[in-house]
Short mmCIF file of C-alpha atoms and ligand atoms in Angstrom, two decimals:
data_model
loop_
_atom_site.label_atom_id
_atom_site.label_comp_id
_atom_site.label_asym_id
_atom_site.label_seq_id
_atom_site.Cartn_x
_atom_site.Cartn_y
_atom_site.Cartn_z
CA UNK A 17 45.54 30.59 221.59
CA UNK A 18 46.54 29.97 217.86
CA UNK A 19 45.10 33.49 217.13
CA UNK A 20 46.86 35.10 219.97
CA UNK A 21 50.52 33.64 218.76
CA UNK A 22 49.64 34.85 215.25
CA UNK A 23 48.96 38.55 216.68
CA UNK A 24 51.79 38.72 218.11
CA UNK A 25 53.90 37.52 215.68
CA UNK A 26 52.83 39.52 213.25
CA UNK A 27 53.37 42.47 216.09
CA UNK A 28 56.68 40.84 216.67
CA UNK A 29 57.59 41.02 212.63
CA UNK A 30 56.40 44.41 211.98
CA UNK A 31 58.90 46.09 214.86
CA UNK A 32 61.48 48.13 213.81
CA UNK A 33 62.03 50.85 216.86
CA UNK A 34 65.56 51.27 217.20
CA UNK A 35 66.32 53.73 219.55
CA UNK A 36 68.01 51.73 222.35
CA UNK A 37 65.28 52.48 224.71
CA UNK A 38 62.84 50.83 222.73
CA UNK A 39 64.33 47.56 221.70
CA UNK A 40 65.18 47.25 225.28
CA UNK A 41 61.33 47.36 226.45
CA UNK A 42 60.38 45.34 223.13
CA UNK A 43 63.12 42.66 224.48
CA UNK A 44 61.40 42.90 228.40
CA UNK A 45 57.59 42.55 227.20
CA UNK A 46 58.23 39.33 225.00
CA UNK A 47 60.90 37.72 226.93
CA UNK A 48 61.21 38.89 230.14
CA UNK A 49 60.05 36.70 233.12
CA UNK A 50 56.70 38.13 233.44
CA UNK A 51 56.48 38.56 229.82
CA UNK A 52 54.48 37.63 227.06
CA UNK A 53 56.17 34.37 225.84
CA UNK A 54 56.46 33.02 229.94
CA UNK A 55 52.50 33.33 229.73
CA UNK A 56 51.92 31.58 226.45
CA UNK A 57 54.28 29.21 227.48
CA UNK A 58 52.11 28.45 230.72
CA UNK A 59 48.82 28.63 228.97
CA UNK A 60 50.49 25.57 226.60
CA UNK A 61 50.95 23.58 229.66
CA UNK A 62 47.27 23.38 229.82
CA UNK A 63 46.08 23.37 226.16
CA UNK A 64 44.79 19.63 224.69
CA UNK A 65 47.60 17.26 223.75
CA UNK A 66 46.16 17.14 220.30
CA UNK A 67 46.94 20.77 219.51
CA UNK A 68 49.96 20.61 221.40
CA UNK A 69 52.44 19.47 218.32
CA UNK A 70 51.45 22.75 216.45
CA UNK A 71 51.19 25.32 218.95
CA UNK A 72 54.33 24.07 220.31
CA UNK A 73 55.85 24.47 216.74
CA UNK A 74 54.20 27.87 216.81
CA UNK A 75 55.91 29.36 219.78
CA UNK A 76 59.54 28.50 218.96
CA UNK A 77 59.06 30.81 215.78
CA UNK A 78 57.50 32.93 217.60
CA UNK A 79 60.28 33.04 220.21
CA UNK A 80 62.98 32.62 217.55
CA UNK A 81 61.25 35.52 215.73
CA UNK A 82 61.38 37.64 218.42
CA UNK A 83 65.48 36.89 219.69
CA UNK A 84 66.29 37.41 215.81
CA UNK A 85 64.65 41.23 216.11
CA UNK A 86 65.80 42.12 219.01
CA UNK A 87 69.50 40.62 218.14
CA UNK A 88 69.12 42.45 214.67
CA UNK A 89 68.14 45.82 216.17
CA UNK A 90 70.69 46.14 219.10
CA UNK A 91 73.43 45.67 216.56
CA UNK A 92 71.89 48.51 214.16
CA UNK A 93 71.63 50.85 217.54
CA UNK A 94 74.77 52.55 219.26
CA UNK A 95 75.12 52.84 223.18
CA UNK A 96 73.82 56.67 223.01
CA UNK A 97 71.11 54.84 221.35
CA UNK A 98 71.47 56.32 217.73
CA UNK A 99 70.05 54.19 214.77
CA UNK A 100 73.90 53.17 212.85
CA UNK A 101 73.17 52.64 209.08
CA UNK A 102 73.99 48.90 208.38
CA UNK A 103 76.95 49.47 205.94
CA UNK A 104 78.02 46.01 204.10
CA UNK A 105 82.03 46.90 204.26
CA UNK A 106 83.17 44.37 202.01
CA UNK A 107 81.26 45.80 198.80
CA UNK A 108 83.33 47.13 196.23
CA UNK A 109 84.31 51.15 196.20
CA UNK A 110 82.01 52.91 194.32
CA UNK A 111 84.29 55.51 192.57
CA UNK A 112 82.97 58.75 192.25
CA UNK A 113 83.07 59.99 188.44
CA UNK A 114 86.10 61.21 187.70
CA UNK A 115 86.87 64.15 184.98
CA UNK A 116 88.89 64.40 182.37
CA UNK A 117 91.44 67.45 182.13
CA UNK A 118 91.11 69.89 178.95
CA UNK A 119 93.27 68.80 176.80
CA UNK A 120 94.55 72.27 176.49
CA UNK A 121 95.56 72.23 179.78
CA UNK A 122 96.95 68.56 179.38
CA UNK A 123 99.40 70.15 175.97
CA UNK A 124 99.81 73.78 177.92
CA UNK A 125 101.62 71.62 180.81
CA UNK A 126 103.52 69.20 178.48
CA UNK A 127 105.13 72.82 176.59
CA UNK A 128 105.95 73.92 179.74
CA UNK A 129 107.51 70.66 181.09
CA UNK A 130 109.85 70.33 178.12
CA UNK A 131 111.05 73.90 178.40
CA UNK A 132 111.45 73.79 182.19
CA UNK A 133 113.93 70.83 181.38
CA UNK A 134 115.82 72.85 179.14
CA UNK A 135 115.88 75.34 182.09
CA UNK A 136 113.36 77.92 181.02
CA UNK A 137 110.89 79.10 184.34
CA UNK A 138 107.38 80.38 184.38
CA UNK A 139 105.76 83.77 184.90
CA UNK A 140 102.79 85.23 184.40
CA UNK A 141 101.33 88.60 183.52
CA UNK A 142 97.89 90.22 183.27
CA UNK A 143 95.13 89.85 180.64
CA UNK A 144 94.03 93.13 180.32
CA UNK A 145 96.66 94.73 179.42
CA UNK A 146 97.84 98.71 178.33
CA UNK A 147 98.97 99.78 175.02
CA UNK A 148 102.47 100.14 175.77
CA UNK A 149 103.15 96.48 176.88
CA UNK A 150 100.87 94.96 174.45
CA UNK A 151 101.97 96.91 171.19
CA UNK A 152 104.63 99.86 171.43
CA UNK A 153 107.53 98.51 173.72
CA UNK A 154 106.97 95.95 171.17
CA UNK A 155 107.94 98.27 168.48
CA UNK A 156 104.39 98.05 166.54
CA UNK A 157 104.43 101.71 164.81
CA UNK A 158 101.30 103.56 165.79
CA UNK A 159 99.40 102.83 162.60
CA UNK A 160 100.25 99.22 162.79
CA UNK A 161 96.63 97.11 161.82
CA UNK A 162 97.09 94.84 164.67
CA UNK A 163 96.11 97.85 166.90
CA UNK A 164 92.74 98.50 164.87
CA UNK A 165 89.53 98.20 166.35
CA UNK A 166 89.14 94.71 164.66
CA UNK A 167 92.09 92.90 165.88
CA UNK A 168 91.63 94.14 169.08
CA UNK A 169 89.14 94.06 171.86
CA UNK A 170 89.33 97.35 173.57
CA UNK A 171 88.38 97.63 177.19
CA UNK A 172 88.86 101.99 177.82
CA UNK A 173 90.28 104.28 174.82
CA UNK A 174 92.59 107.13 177.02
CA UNK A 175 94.67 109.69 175.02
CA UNK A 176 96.74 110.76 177.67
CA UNK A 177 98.16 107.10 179.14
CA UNK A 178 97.31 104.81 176.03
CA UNK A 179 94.35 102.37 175.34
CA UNK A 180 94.12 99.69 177.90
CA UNK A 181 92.83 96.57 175.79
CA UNK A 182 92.53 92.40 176.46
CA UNK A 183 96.07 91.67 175.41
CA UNK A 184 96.20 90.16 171.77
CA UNK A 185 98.91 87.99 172.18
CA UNK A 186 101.38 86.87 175.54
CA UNK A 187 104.46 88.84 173.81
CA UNK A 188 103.07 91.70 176.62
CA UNK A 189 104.78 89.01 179.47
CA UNK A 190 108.19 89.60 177.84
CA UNK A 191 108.34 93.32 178.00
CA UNK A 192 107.21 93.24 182.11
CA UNK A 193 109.68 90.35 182.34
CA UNK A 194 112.58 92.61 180.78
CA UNK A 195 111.49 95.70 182.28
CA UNK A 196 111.86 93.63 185.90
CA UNK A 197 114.83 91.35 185.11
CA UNK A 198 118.52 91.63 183.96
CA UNK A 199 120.10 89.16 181.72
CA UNK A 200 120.48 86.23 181.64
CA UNK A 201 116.59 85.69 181.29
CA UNK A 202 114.83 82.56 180.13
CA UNK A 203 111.51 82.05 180.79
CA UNK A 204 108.26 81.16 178.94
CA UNK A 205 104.56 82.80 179.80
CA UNK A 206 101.61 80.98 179.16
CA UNK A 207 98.01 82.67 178.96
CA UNK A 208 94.93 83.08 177.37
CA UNK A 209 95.44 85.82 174.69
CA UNK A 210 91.61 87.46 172.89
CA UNK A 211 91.30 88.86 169.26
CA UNK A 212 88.24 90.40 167.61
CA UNK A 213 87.79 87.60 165.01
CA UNK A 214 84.51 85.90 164.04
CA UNK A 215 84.11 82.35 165.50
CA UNK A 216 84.75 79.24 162.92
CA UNK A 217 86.14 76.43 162.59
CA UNK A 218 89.70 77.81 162.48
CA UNK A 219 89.36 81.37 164.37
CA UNK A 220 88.40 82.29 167.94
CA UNK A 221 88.27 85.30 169.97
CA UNK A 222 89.87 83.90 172.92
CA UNK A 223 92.43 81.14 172.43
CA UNK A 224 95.74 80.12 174.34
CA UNK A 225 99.38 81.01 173.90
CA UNK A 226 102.92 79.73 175.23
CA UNK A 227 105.62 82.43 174.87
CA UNK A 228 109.15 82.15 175.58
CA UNK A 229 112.32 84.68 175.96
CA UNK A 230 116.01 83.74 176.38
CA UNK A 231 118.27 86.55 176.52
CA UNK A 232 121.70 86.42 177.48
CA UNK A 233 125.42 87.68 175.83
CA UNK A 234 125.90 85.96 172.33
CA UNK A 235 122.95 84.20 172.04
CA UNK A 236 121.99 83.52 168.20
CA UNK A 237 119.66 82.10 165.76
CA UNK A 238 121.32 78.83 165.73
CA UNK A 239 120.34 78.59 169.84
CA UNK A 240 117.04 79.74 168.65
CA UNK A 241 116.32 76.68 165.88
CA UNK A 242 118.34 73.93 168.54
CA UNK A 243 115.83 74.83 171.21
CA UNK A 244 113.00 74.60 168.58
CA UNK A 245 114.32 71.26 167.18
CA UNK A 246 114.89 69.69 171.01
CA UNK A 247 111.06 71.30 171.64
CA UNK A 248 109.41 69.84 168.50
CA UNK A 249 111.07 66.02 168.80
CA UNK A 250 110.36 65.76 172.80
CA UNK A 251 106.47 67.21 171.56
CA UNK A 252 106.29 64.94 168.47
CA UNK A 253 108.46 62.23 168.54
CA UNK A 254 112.15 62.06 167.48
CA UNK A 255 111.18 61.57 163.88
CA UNK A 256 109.80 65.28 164.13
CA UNK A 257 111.26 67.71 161.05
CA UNK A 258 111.31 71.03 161.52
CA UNK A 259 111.48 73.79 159.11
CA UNK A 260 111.78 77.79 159.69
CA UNK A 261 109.98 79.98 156.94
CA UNK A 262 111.35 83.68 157.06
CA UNK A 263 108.36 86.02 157.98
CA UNK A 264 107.73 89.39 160.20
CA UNK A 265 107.36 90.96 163.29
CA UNK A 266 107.62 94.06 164.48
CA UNK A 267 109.58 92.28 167.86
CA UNK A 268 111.70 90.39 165.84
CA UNK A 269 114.47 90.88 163.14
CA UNK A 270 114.66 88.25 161.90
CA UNK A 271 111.63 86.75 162.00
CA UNK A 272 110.16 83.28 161.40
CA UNK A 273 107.56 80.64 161.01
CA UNK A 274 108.07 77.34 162.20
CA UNK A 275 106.32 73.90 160.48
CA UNK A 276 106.66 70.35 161.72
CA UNK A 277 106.42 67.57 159.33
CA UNK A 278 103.03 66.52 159.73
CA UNK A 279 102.88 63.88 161.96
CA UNK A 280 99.37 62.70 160.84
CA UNK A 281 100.42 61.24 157.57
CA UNK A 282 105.01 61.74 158.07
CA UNK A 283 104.77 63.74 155.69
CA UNK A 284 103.19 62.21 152.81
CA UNK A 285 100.40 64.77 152.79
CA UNK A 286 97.18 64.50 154.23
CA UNK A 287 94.09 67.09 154.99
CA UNK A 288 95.72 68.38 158.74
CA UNK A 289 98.53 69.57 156.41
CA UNK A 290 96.98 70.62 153.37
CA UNK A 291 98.98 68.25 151.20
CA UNK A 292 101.92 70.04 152.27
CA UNK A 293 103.79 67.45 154.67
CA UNK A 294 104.17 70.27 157.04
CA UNK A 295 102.09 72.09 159.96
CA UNK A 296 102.77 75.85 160.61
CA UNK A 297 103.00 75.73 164.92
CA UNK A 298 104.53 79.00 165.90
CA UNK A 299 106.31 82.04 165.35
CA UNK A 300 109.81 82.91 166.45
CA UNK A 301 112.67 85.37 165.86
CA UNK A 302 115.98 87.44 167.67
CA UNK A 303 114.13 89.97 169.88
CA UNK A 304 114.37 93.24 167.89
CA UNK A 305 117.57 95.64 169.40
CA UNK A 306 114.63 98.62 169.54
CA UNK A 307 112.90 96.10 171.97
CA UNK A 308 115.64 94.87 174.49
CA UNK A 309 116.07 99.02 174.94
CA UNK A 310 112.43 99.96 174.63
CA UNK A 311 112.62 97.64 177.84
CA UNK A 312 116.02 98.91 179.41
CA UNK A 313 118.49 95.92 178.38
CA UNK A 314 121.91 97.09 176.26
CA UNK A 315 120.99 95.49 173.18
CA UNK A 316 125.23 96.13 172.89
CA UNK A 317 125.81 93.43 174.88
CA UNK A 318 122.92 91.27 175.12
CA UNK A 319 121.04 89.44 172.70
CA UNK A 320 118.33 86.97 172.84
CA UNK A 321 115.79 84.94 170.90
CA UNK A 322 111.67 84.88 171.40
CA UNK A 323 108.81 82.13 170.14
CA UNK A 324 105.44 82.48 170.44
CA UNK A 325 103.31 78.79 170.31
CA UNK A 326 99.68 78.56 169.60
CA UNK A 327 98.28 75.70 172.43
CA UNK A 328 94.97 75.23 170.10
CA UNK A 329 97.02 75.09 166.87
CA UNK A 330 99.52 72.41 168.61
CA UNK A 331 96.74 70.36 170.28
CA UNK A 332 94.93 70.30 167.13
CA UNK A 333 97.72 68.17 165.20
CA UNK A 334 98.19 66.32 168.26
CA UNK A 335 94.81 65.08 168.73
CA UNK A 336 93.68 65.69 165.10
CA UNK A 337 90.89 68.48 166.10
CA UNK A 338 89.66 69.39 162.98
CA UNK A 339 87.28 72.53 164.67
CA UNK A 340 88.26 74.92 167.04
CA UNK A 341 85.12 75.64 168.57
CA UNK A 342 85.04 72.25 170.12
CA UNK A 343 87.73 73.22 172.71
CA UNK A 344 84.95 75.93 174.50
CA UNK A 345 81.66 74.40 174.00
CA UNK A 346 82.11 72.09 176.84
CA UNK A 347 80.56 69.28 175.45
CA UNK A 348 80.85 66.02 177.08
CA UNK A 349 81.35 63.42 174.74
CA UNK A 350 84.44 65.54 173.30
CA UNK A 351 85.91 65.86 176.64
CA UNK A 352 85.36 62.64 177.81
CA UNK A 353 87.70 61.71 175.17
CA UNK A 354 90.92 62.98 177.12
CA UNK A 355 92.99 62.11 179.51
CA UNK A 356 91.52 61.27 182.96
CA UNK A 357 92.07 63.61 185.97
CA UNK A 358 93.46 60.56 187.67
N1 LIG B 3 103.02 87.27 169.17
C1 LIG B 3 102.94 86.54 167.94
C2 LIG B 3 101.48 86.25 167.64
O1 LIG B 3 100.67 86.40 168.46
C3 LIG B 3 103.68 85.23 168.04
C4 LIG B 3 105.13 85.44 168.14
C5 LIG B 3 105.91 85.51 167.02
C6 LIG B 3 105.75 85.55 169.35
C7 LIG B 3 107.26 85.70 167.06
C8 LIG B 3 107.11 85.73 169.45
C9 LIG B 3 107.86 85.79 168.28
O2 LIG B 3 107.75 85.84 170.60
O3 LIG B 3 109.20 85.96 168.37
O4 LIG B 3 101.18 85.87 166.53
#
């Protein structure tokens, strides 16, 4: 009889069916009332009194053995008599890996908020791009070296309707915006601009710009260095300096550079800013008369003012990125190091 319990404990331990079906006949062939455990019990009646003590001990765990499983199992099977997954509800969440956002998209959106409070809005324009938008409405003069083959990555060459070409920089968005748009206009254009430059530390071939454009009657260079100022302090801090360098482009007369006081070392000099105290950041200027007509706006009565930012030139005194080629190699460890998604 001992042997018998032991079988069928073991049986009894080993069952894991779980279709509903299953348990059910499990549950009728142990403990029904012609089942297994109503014949041991009988055959007990009759064993010797000596043994009695520990087969008596022997059924109950086998009997408690057996309620336990069939308990156990019912709970883990649904009434269509699907196996449930046995889900512990009170563990902790186990959040899914969350990534980090580029942080040239993180600086491209804080640009954009800070001129959207000063009421500039967005717009877009295409990548590839023709000759006319990218360089001549611009007023680049045919031989200009910006249009050479090395500046510029050309995608057809066409005699008759200009080269089409990856635009070189987002000062293309202005002329569609002025060709579509009366005065007053203020809006910036943010995009991925290409160049024909080797890859280093400091140059890429593809690398991100934020433009903006305000035109409107009377609008001068001191609008154009207050909205610079406002830009740099909200982008910096309010200890920001900001100085304007004269330089050239063909889009602007006149034309400038702008340089924030370096905000690595306030100025005192460090290797960001070449022992200068100041950080070249963009390029700015009143949009060029031959412009605002190339484009079909009275450069009589309106006048306006035009910056171009570099997001990878900004981002690198912000975060002190000492290698442009970080930003597109998509390495982990330097991403991780930003700003979570959440
Ligand atoms: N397009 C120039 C560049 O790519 C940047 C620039 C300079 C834009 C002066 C402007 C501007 O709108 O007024 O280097």
């Amino acid at each position: 009889m001992k042997n018998k319990i032991e079988q069928y404990l073991h049986e009894a331990e080993q069952f894991a069916e779980n279709s509903a079906e299953q348990v059910e006949s499990f549950r009728i062939r142990f403990l029904g009332k012609k089942g297994v455990l109503n014949d041991l019990f009988e055959d007990f009646k009759k064993a010797a009194p000596t043994d009695k003590k520990e087969l008596g001990q022997m059924l109950n765990t086998l009997k408690n053995t057996i309620q336990n499983k069939v308990a156990e199992l019912r709970e883990s099977t649904d009434t269509d008599g699907h196996h449930l997954e046995l889900h512990d509800l009170t563990l902790p969440v186990d959040f899914a890996e969350a990534g980090t956002r580029h942080p040239i998209s993180t600086v491209r959106n804080q640009i954009v908020e800070i001129f959207a409070r000063m009421g500039f809005t967005v717009a877009e324009g295409p990548e590839i791009e023709d000759d006319w938008h990218n360089f001549t409405a611009l007023n680049f003069p045919p031989d200009h070296p910006a249009r050479d083959m090395q500046d510029t990555f050309f995608v057809e060459h066409n005699k008759i309707h200009g080269d089409i070409a990856l635009r070189t920089h987002t000062s293309s968005v202005q002329v569609r915006t002025m060709e579509n748009n009366q005065p007053p206009i203020r809006q910036i254009f943010p995009g991925r601009v290409y160049r024909n430059e080797a890859i280093s530390a400091r140059a890429h071939c593809m690398f991100h710009q934020v433009e903006g454009l305000y035109i409107d009657r009377e609008v001068s260079f001191a609008d154009l260095k207050q909205a610079l100022l406002v830009f740099a302090r909200e982008m910096f801090g309010a200890e920001t300096q900001i100085r304007l360098r004269p330089s050239y482009f063909p889009f602007t007369e006149p034309s400038a550079e702008m340089d924030i006081s370096c905000n690595i070392c306030g100025g005192k000099g460090c290797n960001i800013c070449k022992y200068t105290g100041w950080v070249e950041v963009l390029g700015c200027g009143m949009v060029d008369p031959n412009v605002l007509e190339n484009c079909g706006i009275d450069s009589k009565t309106y006048s306006g003012f035009a910056f171009g930012i570099g997001i990878e030139r900004m981002t690198m005194v912000k975060y002190r990125i000492n290698d442009l080629r970080l930003y597109f190699e998509n390495d982990v460890r330097f991403l991780r190091q930003f700003e979570s998604v959440y």
